[in-house]
Short mmCIF file of C-alpha atoms in Angstrom, two decimals:
data_model
loop_
_atom_site.label_atom_id
_atom_site.label_comp_id
_atom_site.label_asym_id
_atom_site.label_seq_id
_atom_site.Cartn_x
_atom_site.Cartn_y
_atom_site.Cartn_z
CA MET K 1 101.20 83.38 166.04
CA LEU K 2 100.69 87.13 166.47
CA ALA K 3 104.44 87.56 166.84
CA SER K 4 104.99 85.80 163.52
CA ILE K 5 102.46 88.06 161.81
CA GLY K 6 104.23 91.10 163.26
CA ILE K 7 107.60 89.92 161.96
CA ILE K 8 106.12 89.34 158.48
CA ASN K 9 104.60 92.82 158.48
CA GLN K 10 107.95 94.32 159.45
CA ILE K 11 109.62 92.43 156.59
CA ASN K 12 106.96 93.63 154.11
CA VAL K 13 107.39 97.24 155.24
CA SER K 14 111.16 96.89 154.93
CA VAL K 15 110.86 95.48 151.41
CA LEU K 16 108.46 98.27 150.46
CA HIS K 17 110.88 100.87 151.77
CA SER K 18 113.69 99.28 149.76
CA ILE K 19 111.60 99.32 146.59
CA LEU K 20 110.58 102.94 147.10
CA PHE K 21 114.15 103.95 147.82
CA GLY K 22 115.40 102.13 144.75
CA PHE K 23 112.75 103.79 142.61
CA LEU K 24 113.68 107.19 144.03
CA VAL K 25 117.38 106.63 143.27
CA PHE K 26 116.49 105.44 139.75
CA SER K 27 114.26 108.50 139.16
CA ILE K 28 116.99 110.88 140.30
CA ARG K 29 119.60 109.20 138.11
CA HIS K 30 117.16 109.07 135.19
CA HIS K 31 116.39 112.77 135.59
CA LYS K 32 120.08 113.66 135.73
CA MET K 33 120.73 111.58 132.61
CA SER K 34 117.84 113.25 130.78
CA VAL K 35 119.11 116.70 131.75
CA LYS K 36 122.58 115.75 130.51
CA VAL K 37 121.19 114.50 127.20
CA VAL K 38 119.17 117.70 126.73
CA GLU K 39 122.29 119.79 127.40
CA THR K 40 124.30 117.71 124.92
CA PHE K 41 121.63 118.05 122.23
CA ARG K 42 121.40 121.83 122.74
CA GLU K 43 125.16 122.19 122.43
CA CYS K 44 125.20 120.03 119.31
CA LEU K 45 122.37 121.98 117.71
CA ALA K 46 124.25 125.22 118.29
CA LEU K 47 127.33 123.75 116.62
CA ALA K 48 125.24 122.36 113.77
CA LYS K 49 124.13 125.92 112.97
CA SER K 50 127.69 127.26 112.95
CA ASP K 51 129.76 128.12 109.88
CA SER K 52 132.39 125.50 110.70
CA TYR K 53 132.08 122.37 108.57
CA GLU K 54 134.04 120.26 111.06
CA ALA K 55 131.89 121.48 113.96
CA GLN K 56 128.72 120.72 112.03
CA ARG K 57 129.89 117.25 111.08
CA THR K 58 130.99 116.36 114.63
CA ALA K 59 127.76 117.66 116.14
CA LEU K 60 125.56 115.81 113.65
CA ARG K 61 127.50 112.57 114.11
CA THR K 62 127.00 112.84 117.88
CA MET K 63 123.26 113.36 117.52
CA ALA K 64 122.98 110.55 114.96
CA SER K 65 124.72 108.20 117.39
CA LEU K 66 122.56 109.25 120.37
CA THR K 67 119.31 108.77 118.43
CA LYS K 68 120.24 105.53 116.69
CA VAL K 69 119.18 103.08 119.41
CA SER K 70 117.34 105.18 122.02
CA PRO K 71 113.63 106.01 121.53
CA GLN K 72 113.84 108.26 124.60
CA ASN K 73 116.69 110.28 123.09
CA ARG K 74 114.69 110.67 119.88
CA SER K 75 111.74 112.08 121.80
CA ILE K 76 114.00 114.45 123.75
CA LEU K 77 115.64 115.80 120.59
CA ALA K 78 112.35 116.21 118.73
CA GLN K 79 110.93 118.28 121.62
CA ILE K 80 113.78 120.82 121.55
CA ASP K 81 112.54 123.97 119.86
CA GLY K 82 113.85 124.34 116.30
CA ALA K 83 115.57 120.94 116.16
CA ILE K 84 113.60 119.38 113.31
CA PRO K 85 113.63 122.52 111.10
CA THR K 86 117.39 122.66 111.58
CA PHE K 87 117.86 119.12 110.26
CA VAL K 88 115.49 119.77 107.35
CA ALA K 89 117.45 122.88 106.40
CA LEU K 90 120.80 121.09 106.69
CA ALA K 91 119.46 118.28 104.48
CA THR K 92 119.73 120.68 101.54
CA THR K 93 123.46 121.35 101.99
CA SER K 94 126.66 119.48 101.09
CA SER K 95 126.64 115.70 100.73
CA THR K 96 128.11 114.69 104.11
CA ILE K 97 126.05 117.19 106.12
CA GLN K 98 122.99 116.25 104.08
CA LYS K 99 123.52 112.54 104.72
CA LEU K 100 123.97 113.00 108.49
CA SER K 101 120.90 115.25 108.72
CA LEU K 102 118.80 112.72 106.84
CA CYS K 103 120.17 109.98 109.09
CA ILE K 104 119.00 111.86 112.20
CA LEU K 105 115.57 112.53 110.67
CA PHE K 106 115.29 108.83 109.81
CA ASN K 107 116.21 107.88 113.39
CA LEU K 108 113.52 110.22 114.72
CA SER K 109 110.96 108.68 112.35
CA LEU K 110 111.41 105.29 114.03
CA ASN K 111 109.27 106.61 116.90
CA ASN K 112 105.67 106.18 115.76
CA ASP K 113 104.53 109.26 117.66
CA LEU K 114 106.98 111.42 115.67
CA LYS K 115 106.02 110.28 112.15
CA ARG K 116 103.17 112.77 111.84
CA LEU K 117 105.30 115.64 113.15
CA LEU K 118 108.07 114.92 110.67
CA ALA K 119 105.82 114.66 107.60
CA GLU K 120 105.41 118.41 107.07
CA MET K 121 104.81 119.42 103.45
CA GLU K 122 108.06 121.42 103.35
CA THR K 123 109.99 118.34 104.48
CA ILE K 124 108.31 116.15 101.88
CA HIS K 125 109.19 118.61 99.10
CA HIS K 126 112.81 118.60 100.27
CA LEU K 127 112.83 114.79 100.16
CA ASN K 128 111.38 114.81 96.65
CA SER K 129 114.18 117.11 95.51
CA ILE K 130 116.82 114.85 97.04
CA ILE K 131 115.28 111.79 95.39
CA LEU K 132 115.40 113.48 91.98
CA ALA K 133 118.88 114.98 92.40
CA PRO K 134 120.83 113.33 95.24
CA THR K 135 124.27 114.73 96.07
CA SER K 136 125.42 111.15 96.74
CA SER K 137 124.04 107.62 96.54
CA ASP K 138 123.81 107.52 100.35
CA SER K 139 121.72 110.69 100.43
CA GLY K 140 119.27 109.20 97.95
CA LYS K 141 119.02 106.02 100.01
CA PHE K 142 118.45 107.88 103.27
CA ALA K 143 115.81 110.12 101.67
CA ALA K 144 113.96 107.10 100.25
CA SER K 145 114.22 105.24 103.57
CA LEU K 146 112.82 108.27 105.40
CA ILE K 147 109.90 108.45 102.97
CA CYS K 148 109.20 104.74 103.53
CA SER K 149 109.36 105.12 107.31
CA LEU K 150 107.03 108.13 107.37
CA ALA K 151 104.63 106.46 104.90
CA MET K 152 104.13 103.57 107.32
CA LEU K 153 101.75 105.89 109.15
CA ASP K 154 98.58 105.68 107.06
CA LYS K 155 97.69 109.32 107.78
CA ASN K 156 100.87 110.40 105.98
CA LYS K 157 100.29 108.46 102.74
CA ALA K 158 97.92 110.97 101.14
CA GLY K 159 100.27 113.86 101.89
CA PHE K 160 103.05 112.26 99.89
CA GLY K 161 100.65 111.80 96.99
CA VAL K 162 99.63 115.46 97.07
CA ALA K 163 103.27 116.57 97.23
CA GLY K 164 104.28 114.70 94.06
CA THR K 165 106.38 112.01 95.72
CA ILE K 166 104.84 109.21 93.64
CA GLN K 167 105.83 110.88 90.39
CA ALA K 168 109.36 111.50 91.71
CA LEU K 169 109.82 107.87 92.73
CA VAL K 170 108.56 106.52 89.40
CA LYS K 171 110.71 108.98 87.44
CA ILE K 172 113.94 108.03 89.21
CA LEU K 173 113.12 104.30 88.99
CA GLY K 174 112.85 104.64 85.23
CA GLU K 175 116.38 105.98 84.93
CA PRO K 176 119.20 103.49 84.22
CA ARG K 177 121.42 102.34 87.09
CA CYS K 178 119.49 103.98 89.88
CA PRO K 179 121.71 103.36 92.96
CA ALA K 180 118.83 103.60 95.43
CA SER K 181 116.43 101.28 93.57
CA HIS K 182 115.82 98.97 96.53
CA HIS K 183 114.97 101.84 98.86
CA ILE K 184 112.84 103.68 96.31
CA LEU K 185 110.87 100.54 95.45
CA SER K 186 110.21 99.96 99.15
CA SER K 187 108.90 103.52 99.47
CA LEU K 188 106.66 103.13 96.43
CA SER K 189 105.39 99.79 97.73
CA GLU K 190 104.40 101.40 101.02
CA LEU K 191 102.77 104.45 99.42
CA VAL K 192 100.59 102.51 96.95
CA GLN K 193 98.84 100.84 99.86
CA PHE K 194 96.67 103.98 99.64
CA GLN K 195 94.18 103.84 96.75
CA GLY K 196 94.70 107.40 95.56
CA ASN K 197 98.44 106.84 95.27
CA CYS K 198 97.83 103.79 93.06
CA THR K 199 96.08 106.00 90.53
CA LEU K 200 98.90 108.55 90.67
CA ALA K 201 101.48 105.80 90.13
CA ILE K 202 99.63 104.46 87.09
CA TRP K 203 99.31 107.95 85.60
CA ALA K 204 103.03 108.51 86.23
CA GLY K 205 103.89 105.45 84.10
CA ALA K 206 104.71 103.01 86.90
CA VAL K 207 103.47 99.90 85.07
CA PRO K 208 106.01 99.87 82.19
CA VAL K 209 108.78 100.98 84.55
CA LEU K 210 108.07 98.09 86.92
CA ILE K 211 107.82 95.60 84.06
CA GLN K 212 111.21 96.81 82.85
CA ILE K 213 112.69 96.11 86.30
CA VAL K 214 111.13 92.64 86.33
CA GLU K 215 112.60 91.83 82.93
CA SER K 216 116.09 92.98 83.92
CA ALA K 217 118.53 90.74 85.76
CA ASP K 218 119.60 93.30 88.37
CA GLY K 219 118.23 91.38 91.34
CA GLU K 220 115.55 88.93 92.40
CA ASP K 221 114.45 91.11 95.31
CA LEU K 222 113.90 94.06 92.97
CA ALA K 223 111.78 91.89 90.68
CA GLY K 224 109.80 90.51 93.60
CA THR K 225 109.02 93.94 95.02
CA SER K 226 108.14 95.28 91.58
CA LEU K 227 105.66 92.43 91.04
CA ALA K 228 104.16 93.05 94.49
CA VAL K 229 103.56 96.70 93.55
CA LEU K 230 102.13 95.68 90.15
CA SER K 231 99.71 93.29 91.84
CA LEU K 232 98.29 96.30 93.72
CA LEU K 233 98.12 98.50 90.63
CA VAL K 234 96.22 95.96 88.49
CA ARG K 235 93.37 95.95 90.98
CA TYR K 236 92.25 99.18 89.35
CA GLU K 237 90.88 99.53 85.82
CA GLU K 238 93.63 101.90 84.66
CA GLY K 239 96.33 99.55 85.89
CA MET K 240 94.69 96.52 84.32
CA LYS K 241 94.46 98.26 80.95
CA GLU K 242 98.11 99.23 81.17
CA ILE K 243 99.35 95.72 81.88
CA GLN K 244 97.04 94.10 79.31
CA ASN K 245 98.62 96.32 76.68
CA MET K 246 102.12 95.09 77.56
CA GLU K 247 103.32 92.79 74.78
CA GLY K 248 103.99 89.23 75.92
CA ILE K 249 102.81 89.83 79.49
CA VAL K 250 101.20 86.39 80.00
CA SER K 251 104.24 84.52 78.77
CA LEU K 252 106.51 86.70 80.93
CA LEU K 253 104.49 85.99 84.07
CA VAL K 254 104.40 82.26 83.37
CA ASP K 255 108.15 82.30 82.83
CA ILE K 256 108.53 83.95 86.26
CA LEU K 257 106.60 81.07 87.84
CA GLY K 258 109.31 78.72 86.69
CA ARG K 259 112.56 80.66 87.13
CA ARG K 260 112.31 83.38 89.73
CA CYS K 261 112.35 83.61 93.54
CA MET K 262 109.30 82.78 95.64
CA LEU K 263 108.36 86.43 96.19
CA SER K 264 108.33 86.93 92.42
CA LYS K 265 106.25 83.78 91.94
CA GLU K 266 103.69 85.05 94.45
CA GLY K 267 103.41 88.36 92.63
CA ALA K 268 103.22 86.79 89.18
CA ALA K 269 100.50 84.36 90.28
CA GLU K 270 98.46 87.18 91.80
CA ILE K 271 98.72 89.28 88.64
CA LEU K 272 97.73 86.28 86.50
CA LEU K 273 94.63 85.82 88.62
CA SER K 274 93.65 89.45 88.00
CA LEU K 275 94.33 89.08 84.27
CA PHE K 276 92.23 85.91 84.05
CA ASP K 277 89.34 87.64 85.81
CA ALA K 278 89.56 90.59 83.41
CA SER K 279 90.13 88.74 80.13
CA GLU K 280 89.36 85.27 78.81
CA ASP K 281 92.03 85.84 76.15
CA CYS K 282 94.68 85.86 78.87
CA LEU K 283 93.41 82.58 80.31
CA ARG K 284 93.34 81.06 76.82
CA ASP K 285 96.91 82.11 76.07
CA ALA K 286 98.24 80.83 79.39
CA ALA K 287 96.50 77.49 78.87
CA ARG K 288 98.26 77.05 75.54
CA LEU K 289 101.68 77.34 77.15
CA PRO K 290 102.70 73.67 77.68
CA GLU K 291 104.65 74.34 80.90
CA PHE K 292 101.90 76.31 82.65
CA SER K 293 100.02 73.39 84.23
CA SER K 294 103.16 71.65 85.46
CA LEU K 295 104.47 74.88 86.98
CA LEU K 296 101.23 75.38 88.88
CA ALA K 297 101.35 71.79 90.12
CA ASP K 298 104.92 72.25 91.32
CA ILE K 299 104.16 75.53 93.13
CA SER K 300 101.04 74.09 94.74
CA VAL K 301 103.28 71.49 96.41
CA ARG K 302 106.59 73.25 97.01
CA GLY K 303 105.66 76.92 97.11
CA SER K 304 105.15 79.25 100.05
CA THR K 305 101.75 79.41 101.72
CA LYS K 306 100.69 82.39 99.61
CA ALA K 307 102.10 80.89 96.40
CA ARG K 308 100.31 77.58 97.00
CA GLU K 309 97.05 79.42 97.58
CA LYS K 310 97.39 81.43 94.36
CA ALA K 311 98.46 78.36 92.36
CA SER K 312 95.39 76.46 93.56
CA GLN K 313 93.14 79.34 92.51
CA LEU K 314 94.76 79.44 89.08
CA MET K 315 94.36 75.67 88.67
CA LYS K 316 90.69 75.94 89.59
CA LYS K 317 90.14 78.64 86.98
CA MET K 318 91.81 76.39 84.40
CA MET K 319 89.60 73.43 85.29
CA ASP K 320 86.44 75.54 85.33
CA ALA K 321 87.19 77.03 81.92
CA ASP K 322 85.75 75.46 78.77
CA LEU K 323 89.03 75.39 76.85
CA ASP K 324 87.57 73.51 73.86
CA THR K 325 85.56 76.58 72.86
CA TYR K 326 88.61 78.83 72.64
CA SER K 327 89.86 80.06 69.30
CA GLU K 328 93.42 80.70 68.22
CA PRO K 329 95.59 82.47 70.79
CA ASN K 330 96.31 86.17 70.65
CA PRO K 331 100.03 86.43 69.70
CA GLY K 332 100.26 89.81 71.42
CA PHE K 333 100.31 88.12 74.80
CA TYR K 334 103.34 85.98 74.06
CA HIS K 335 106.78 87.09 75.17
CA TRP K 336 109.41 86.32 72.56
#
């Protein structure tokens, strides 16, 4: 019996030694790899600062590739002195160099612990300038994507508001054929999660711009995101006044319930709920649309979880309302 215990102990010690040895080998290899990566990044950064366009482009492509899928490589690069300011400076140059620099900054922003470091006011101002005057469609998309990524950290949201990013996003969204609309809308959607940014968006004219996107036929996802942003803006008095003053808004929202994608239906239903709470006239005008009740019934059965919930709330408001006491509808709410 004692002999068996001794053999087991010898086996356990042997296994422990194997584990420790394996860990030691892994640590040595890991350290060597980290040292190699640091050396590569330092060499690339030196080339990125050179006067040679080809050297800059090659160096930036290498760093973009190394930081694309490796959180560890992102942390290593961000810790090298002067790395981030170099990319920010290069993001103001020619289109290809700008795009690659923004790509690297975006890769770095995927590490949550780097989002705060990257959201310096100087960087935000550079991103605003690129949004307003991109050297290429890709540069505009990368800048908007970087804003969205950095804004996912709640502590960064207010900084973008102070720096004028909200106004820049709304301005470029209002221009025809904006090539980065999807990315800019995503950024705006993330930023208006902060109450102060909602007010800034309303003051910047976001409500009519978003309604214009909804009415266009450029894409269902654009309309859905726009309605999601609008549903946040109408929670505030200024936003509610803006949307109530939009001609034909009730009819437009009801039309969306019948013809648009599920994301759009969710947004439209949520906005209608806010309108009904704010104005009996809106409830009256919706009730007089013959298709409204059947659309709610259909969504309450075949809609998404959120859409069914909103449809049920709208149906309850309709049933609770004393429709017989309503006067003639307000034609201003109908969408012709």
